[in-house]
Short mmCIF file of C-alpha atoms in Angstrom, two decimals:
data_model
loop_
_atom_site.label_atom_id
_atom_site.label_comp_id
_atom_site.label_asym_id
_atom_site.label_seq_id
_atom_site.Cartn_x
_atom_site.Cartn_y
_atom_site.Cartn_z
CA MET A 227 208.61 -50.15 -13.04
CA LYS A 228 209.33 -53.33 -14.78
CA PRO A 229 211.51 -55.03 -12.25
CA ASN A 230 208.88 -54.17 -9.64
CA ALA A 231 205.92 -55.25 -11.55
CA ARG A 232 207.81 -58.57 -12.34
CA SER A 233 208.66 -59.30 -8.81
CA HIS A 234 204.84 -58.59 -7.56
CA ILE A 235 203.79 -61.26 -9.87
CA SER A 236 206.61 -63.55 -8.81
CA SER A 237 205.89 -62.84 -5.05
CA VAL A 238 202.37 -64.10 -5.28
CA ARG A 239 203.43 -67.33 -6.74
CA GLU A 240 205.24 -68.42 -3.50
CA PRO A 241 202.17 -69.78 -1.42
CA ALA A 242 201.20 -73.36 -1.47
CA ALA A 243 198.06 -72.60 -3.34
CA PRO A 244 198.99 -69.68 -5.78
CA ALA A 245 196.32 -67.67 -7.55
CA ALA A 246 196.05 -68.27 -11.19
CA LEU A 247 198.10 -66.09 -13.34
CA TYR A 248 195.15 -64.04 -14.46
CA GLU A 249 194.05 -63.55 -11.10
CA GLN A 250 197.57 -62.08 -10.12
CA VAL A 251 197.25 -59.67 -13.01
CA LYS A 252 193.77 -58.84 -11.86
CA ASN A 253 195.28 -58.07 -8.17
CA PHE A 254 198.12 -56.25 -9.77
CA ILE A 255 195.76 -53.74 -11.58
CA ARG A 256 193.35 -53.40 -8.52
CA GLU A 257 196.41 -52.50 -6.54
CA ARG A 258 197.40 -49.84 -8.76
CA VAL A 259 193.88 -48.14 -8.71
CA SER A 260 193.62 -48.52 -4.85
CA ALA A 261 197.06 -46.94 -4.70
CA GLY A 262 195.71 -43.86 -6.53
CA GLU A 263 198.63 -44.62 -9.29
CA TRP A 264 195.68 -45.13 -11.72
CA LYS A 265 192.87 -42.87 -11.09
CA PRO A 266 189.14 -43.17 -12.42
CA GLY A 267 189.12 -42.10 -16.20
CA ASP A 268 192.93 -42.89 -16.60
CA ARG A 269 193.95 -45.04 -19.39
CA ILE A 270 195.87 -48.00 -18.13
CA PRO A 271 198.76 -49.47 -20.06
CA SER A 272 198.03 -51.37 -23.26
CA GLU A 273 197.76 -55.37 -23.42
CA LEU A 274 201.22 -55.31 -25.18
CA ASN A 275 202.97 -53.22 -22.38
CA LEU A 276 201.45 -55.29 -19.75
CA VAL A 277 202.71 -58.29 -21.36
CA ASP A 278 206.21 -56.87 -21.44
CA THR A 279 205.76 -55.26 -17.80
CA LEU A 280 204.55 -58.57 -16.07
CA GLY A 281 205.96 -61.26 -18.09
CA VAL A 282 202.75 -63.27 -18.74
CA SER A 283 201.04 -64.04 -21.91
CA ARG A 284 198.53 -61.69 -23.90
CA MET A 285 195.90 -64.31 -23.53
CA THR A 286 196.43 -64.04 -19.70
CA ILE A 287 196.40 -60.47 -19.77
CA ASN A 288 193.07 -60.17 -22.02
CA ARG A 289 191.22 -62.55 -19.63
CA ALA A 290 192.21 -60.38 -16.52
CA LEU A 291 191.11 -57.38 -18.47
CA ARG A 292 188.12 -58.76 -19.53
CA GLU A 293 186.83 -59.89 -16.30
CA LEU A 294 187.78 -56.74 -14.60
CA THR A 295 185.53 -54.90 -17.33
CA GLU A 296 182.75 -57.57 -16.67
CA GLN A 297 183.04 -56.58 -12.90
CA GLY A 298 182.68 -52.66 -13.66
CA ALA A 299 186.36 -52.04 -12.51
CA LEU A 300 187.44 -51.18 -16.00
CA VAL A 301 186.18 -49.68 -19.21
CA ARG A 302 187.32 -50.99 -22.64
CA LEU A 303 186.53 -48.78 -25.73
CA SER A 304 187.47 -50.47 -29.09
CA GLY A 305 190.27 -48.85 -30.73
CA VAL A 306 190.88 -46.43 -27.94
CA GLY A 307 192.22 -48.41 -25.03
CA THR A 308 191.28 -49.66 -21.43
CA PHE A 309 190.34 -47.03 -18.69
CA VAL A 310 189.71 -47.34 -14.93
CA ALA A 311 185.97 -47.07 -14.44
CA GLU A 312 184.52 -44.18 -12.50
CA SER A 313 183.41 -45.28 -9.10
CA LYS A 314 179.84 -45.60 -8.54
CA PRO A 315 178.17 -44.13 -5.54
CA GLN A 316 176.35 -46.73 -3.36
CA SER A 317 173.11 -46.20 -1.53
CA THR A 318 171.99 -48.33 1.24
CA LEU A 319 169.62 -51.17 0.82
CA LEU A 320 168.26 -52.12 4.18
CA MET A 321 167.42 -48.87 5.66
CA ILE A 322 165.92 -45.69 4.51
CA ALA A 323 168.47 -43.03 3.64
CA HIS A 324 168.03 -39.62 2.27
CA ILE A 325 169.94 -39.64 -1.28
CA GLY A 326 170.82 -35.77 -0.81
CA ASP A 327 172.45 -36.49 2.61
CA GLU A 328 174.39 -39.38 1.07
CA ILE A 329 175.45 -37.16 -2.00
CA ARG A 330 176.49 -34.15 0.20
CA ALA A 331 178.66 -36.55 2.40
CA ARG A 332 180.81 -37.32 -0.55
CA GLY A 333 181.44 -33.78 -0.97
CA HIS A 334 179.30 -33.33 -4.39
CA SER A 335 176.46 -30.98 -4.83
CA TYR A 336 172.92 -32.13 -4.65
CA ASP A 337 169.64 -30.74 -6.26
CA TYR A 338 166.22 -32.08 -6.96
CA GLU A 339 163.32 -31.35 -9.12
CA ILE A 340 159.58 -31.99 -8.58
CA LEU A 341 158.12 -33.17 -11.88
CA LEU A 342 154.53 -34.15 -10.63
CA GLN A 343 152.63 -33.25 -7.41
CA ALA A 344 148.93 -34.32 -7.77
CA ARG A 345 146.08 -36.14 -6.36
CA GLU A 346 145.21 -39.37 -8.55
CA THR A 347 143.08 -42.18 -8.76
CA ALA A 348 144.76 -45.41 -7.52
CA SER A 349 145.47 -48.06 -10.35
CA VAL A 350 145.06 -51.91 -9.72
CA GLU A 351 148.83 -52.13 -8.89
CA VAL A 352 148.84 -48.93 -6.56
CA ALA A 353 145.49 -49.88 -4.65
CA ALA A 354 147.14 -53.41 -4.02
CA ALA A 355 150.50 -51.87 -3.02
CA LEU A 356 148.54 -49.73 -0.51
CA ASP A 357 145.98 -51.94 0.47
CA LEU A 358 143.32 -49.74 -0.61
CA PRO A 359 140.20 -50.23 -2.98
CA VAL A 360 140.87 -49.70 -6.73
CA GLY A 361 139.85 -46.25 -7.88
CA SER A 362 140.67 -44.61 -4.24
CA SER A 363 142.23 -41.18 -3.94
CA VAL A 364 145.86 -41.19 -3.41
CA TYR A 365 148.87 -38.68 -3.65
CA HIS A 366 151.37 -38.85 -6.24
CA VAL A 367 154.78 -37.13 -6.59
CA ILE A 368 157.62 -37.72 -9.01
CA CYS A 369 160.88 -36.14 -8.66
CA VAL A 370 164.55 -36.56 -9.94
CA HIS A 371 167.29 -36.31 -7.78
CA ARG A 372 170.94 -35.01 -9.20
CA GLU A 373 174.46 -35.44 -8.29
CA ASP A 374 176.75 -32.75 -9.56
CA GLY A 375 173.91 -31.98 -12.17
CA LEU A 376 173.59 -35.50 -13.35
CA PRO A 377 170.60 -37.38 -12.54
CA VAL A 378 171.30 -40.59 -10.54
CA GLN A 379 167.51 -41.50 -9.15
CA LEU A 380 163.96 -40.93 -10.12
CA GLU A 381 161.70 -41.23 -7.41
CA ASP A 382 158.06 -42.05 -8.25
CA ARG A 383 156.09 -42.10 -4.95
CA TYR A 384 152.31 -42.78 -4.19
CA VAL A 385 151.20 -41.96 -0.71
CA ASN A 386 148.00 -42.95 1.32
CA PRO A 387 145.92 -40.05 2.14
CA ALA A 388 144.94 -41.64 5.40
CA SER A 389 148.39 -41.68 6.59
CA ALA A 390 149.49 -38.36 5.60
CA PRO A 391 146.48 -36.07 4.71
CA ASP A 392 148.55 -32.94 4.33
CA PHE A 393 151.10 -34.24 2.16
CA LEU A 394 149.86 -32.52 -0.91
CA GLN A 395 149.97 -28.99 0.90
CA GLN A 396 153.71 -29.08 1.44
CA ASP A 397 155.84 -26.92 -0.30
CA PHE A 398 158.46 -29.58 -1.58
CA THR A 399 160.93 -27.16 -3.08
CA ALA A 400 161.60 -26.29 0.71
CA ILE A 401 161.60 -30.13 2.09
CA ARG A 402 162.02 -33.51 0.36
CA PRO A 403 158.85 -35.72 0.07
CA SER A 404 160.73 -38.43 1.98
CA GLN A 405 161.96 -36.24 4.66
CA TYR A 406 158.34 -34.88 5.45
CA LEU A 407 157.19 -38.27 5.60
CA LEU A 408 160.10 -39.56 7.97
CA ASP A 409 159.12 -36.36 10.07
CA THR A 410 155.46 -37.06 10.02
CA VAL A 411 154.66 -40.65 10.06
CA PRO A 412 158.01 -42.66 10.78
CA ALA A 413 158.08 -46.14 9.33
CA HIS A 414 157.60 -49.07 11.68
CA GLU A 415 157.87 -51.42 8.85
CA ILE A 416 159.72 -51.41 5.54
CA GLU A 417 159.77 -53.61 2.30
CA HIS A 418 162.70 -53.20 0.02
CA VAL A 419 162.35 -55.14 -3.52
CA VAL A 420 165.15 -54.60 -6.08
CA GLU A 421 164.72 -54.90 -9.71
CA ALA A 422 167.00 -54.90 -12.91
CA GLU A 423 164.93 -53.43 -15.77
CA LEU A 424 164.74 -51.15 -18.55
CA PRO A 425 163.49 -47.43 -18.25
CA THR A 426 160.25 -46.46 -19.78
CA PRO A 427 160.93 -43.75 -22.59
CA THR A 428 159.83 -41.07 -19.93
CA GLU A 429 161.74 -42.28 -17.36
CA ALA A 430 164.76 -42.42 -19.60
CA LYS A 431 164.08 -38.68 -20.72
CA TRP A 432 163.87 -37.64 -16.99
CA LEU A 433 167.15 -39.52 -16.23
CA ASP A 434 168.82 -38.32 -19.36
CA ILE A 435 169.98 -41.94 -20.48
CA ARG A 436 169.10 -44.22 -23.39
CA ALA A 437 166.06 -46.08 -23.29
CA ASP A 438 168.34 -49.28 -23.72
CA GLN A 439 170.29 -48.68 -20.55
CA PRO A 440 169.75 -50.87 -17.72
CA CYS A 441 168.46 -49.43 -14.48
CA LEU A 442 168.27 -50.58 -10.90
CA THR A 443 164.99 -49.99 -9.48
CA LEU A 444 164.33 -50.19 -5.82
CA VAL A 445 160.54 -50.61 -4.94
CA ARG A 446 159.71 -49.58 -1.53
CA ARG A 447 156.47 -50.03 0.62
CA THR A 448 156.36 -48.71 4.16
CA TRP A 449 153.74 -48.97 7.16
CA ALA A 450 153.18 -47.01 10.26
CA ARG A 451 151.63 -48.81 12.98
CA GLY A 452 150.18 -51.32 10.58
CA LEU A 453 148.55 -48.62 8.17
CA PRO A 454 150.20 -48.49 4.75
CA VAL A 455 152.07 -45.00 4.03
CA THR A 456 153.79 -44.98 0.78
CA PHE A 457 154.68 -47.25 -2.45
CA ALA A 458 157.76 -45.78 -3.97
CA ARG A 459 159.93 -46.83 -7.00
CA PHE A 460 163.44 -45.35 -6.99
CA VAL A 461 165.08 -45.85 -10.57
CA HIS A 462 168.73 -45.54 -10.80
CA PRO A 463 170.70 -45.58 -13.79
CA GLY A 464 172.92 -48.79 -13.73
CA SER A 465 176.11 -47.15 -15.01
CA ARG A 466 175.85 -44.19 -12.09
CA TYR A 467 174.67 -45.98 -9.05
CA ARG A 468 174.53 -49.10 -7.21
CA LEU A 469 172.58 -50.47 -3.95
CA GLY A 470 174.03 -52.25 -1.08
CA CYS A 471 174.86 -52.26 2.39
CA ARG A 472 177.09 -53.56 5.54
CA PHE A 473 175.33 -54.61 8.64
CA GLN A 474 175.54 -56.97 11.72
CA PRO A 475 172.73 -59.54 11.68
CA ASP A 476 172.32 -59.55 15.43
CA THR A 477 171.67 -55.78 15.15
CA MET A 478 169.37 -56.02 12.27
CA GLN A 479 167.38 -58.84 14.47
CA GLN A 480 167.25 -56.58 17.33
CA GLN A 481 165.70 -53.78 15.29
CA SER A 482 163.27 -55.95 13.31
#
């Protein structure tokens, strides 16, 4: 392994504008992970082993490991070692996607639980989001979505009764709230805002995380033919999930 590793480092020094040594080390580690030699959860060689294998200084190795840790590719545990980070599932950002379909597409088990299903009086925030007078009647559902038994999303959704009058009469153990709305009042306009925030104590309990664990929250509003339909917050533990997308600008312009 040592000769191969050293030749890897030396080979990337040949171009006219070679990458810094610590970047070469990062690439070496990424390639081992991509090739499956080091799998998620595996402990990688120690700094001293990497120094011996790659023939670079410990300072260079330390910087490479530190940056890969900051980027989420590695996890470093003091006194234990450095491990390949578990991959985070990614949810689409620009379009509406069903989390259950995404989870099943990865070959994992999916389940969800309805925590609240009620008619409520709209607060100032909810009324403004749905363009309703404060104190108006709104529908409210909260549910938690799990992947392989682990909570990955908390859905906190308000619905405009004028858009979906039969919403609360549905059996949401048989159909997800999002699926019912998509089937009944397909959105013609969507607004997405992503925020990084700490969960409330109740949200932390429902997501089975610490109250000081950062979360990614996707705030969504939808409209159907100009009428507000739903105002929802989707809270994801930052250590378990990520948001992102890939798209063609011309295609998105045609759809908008």
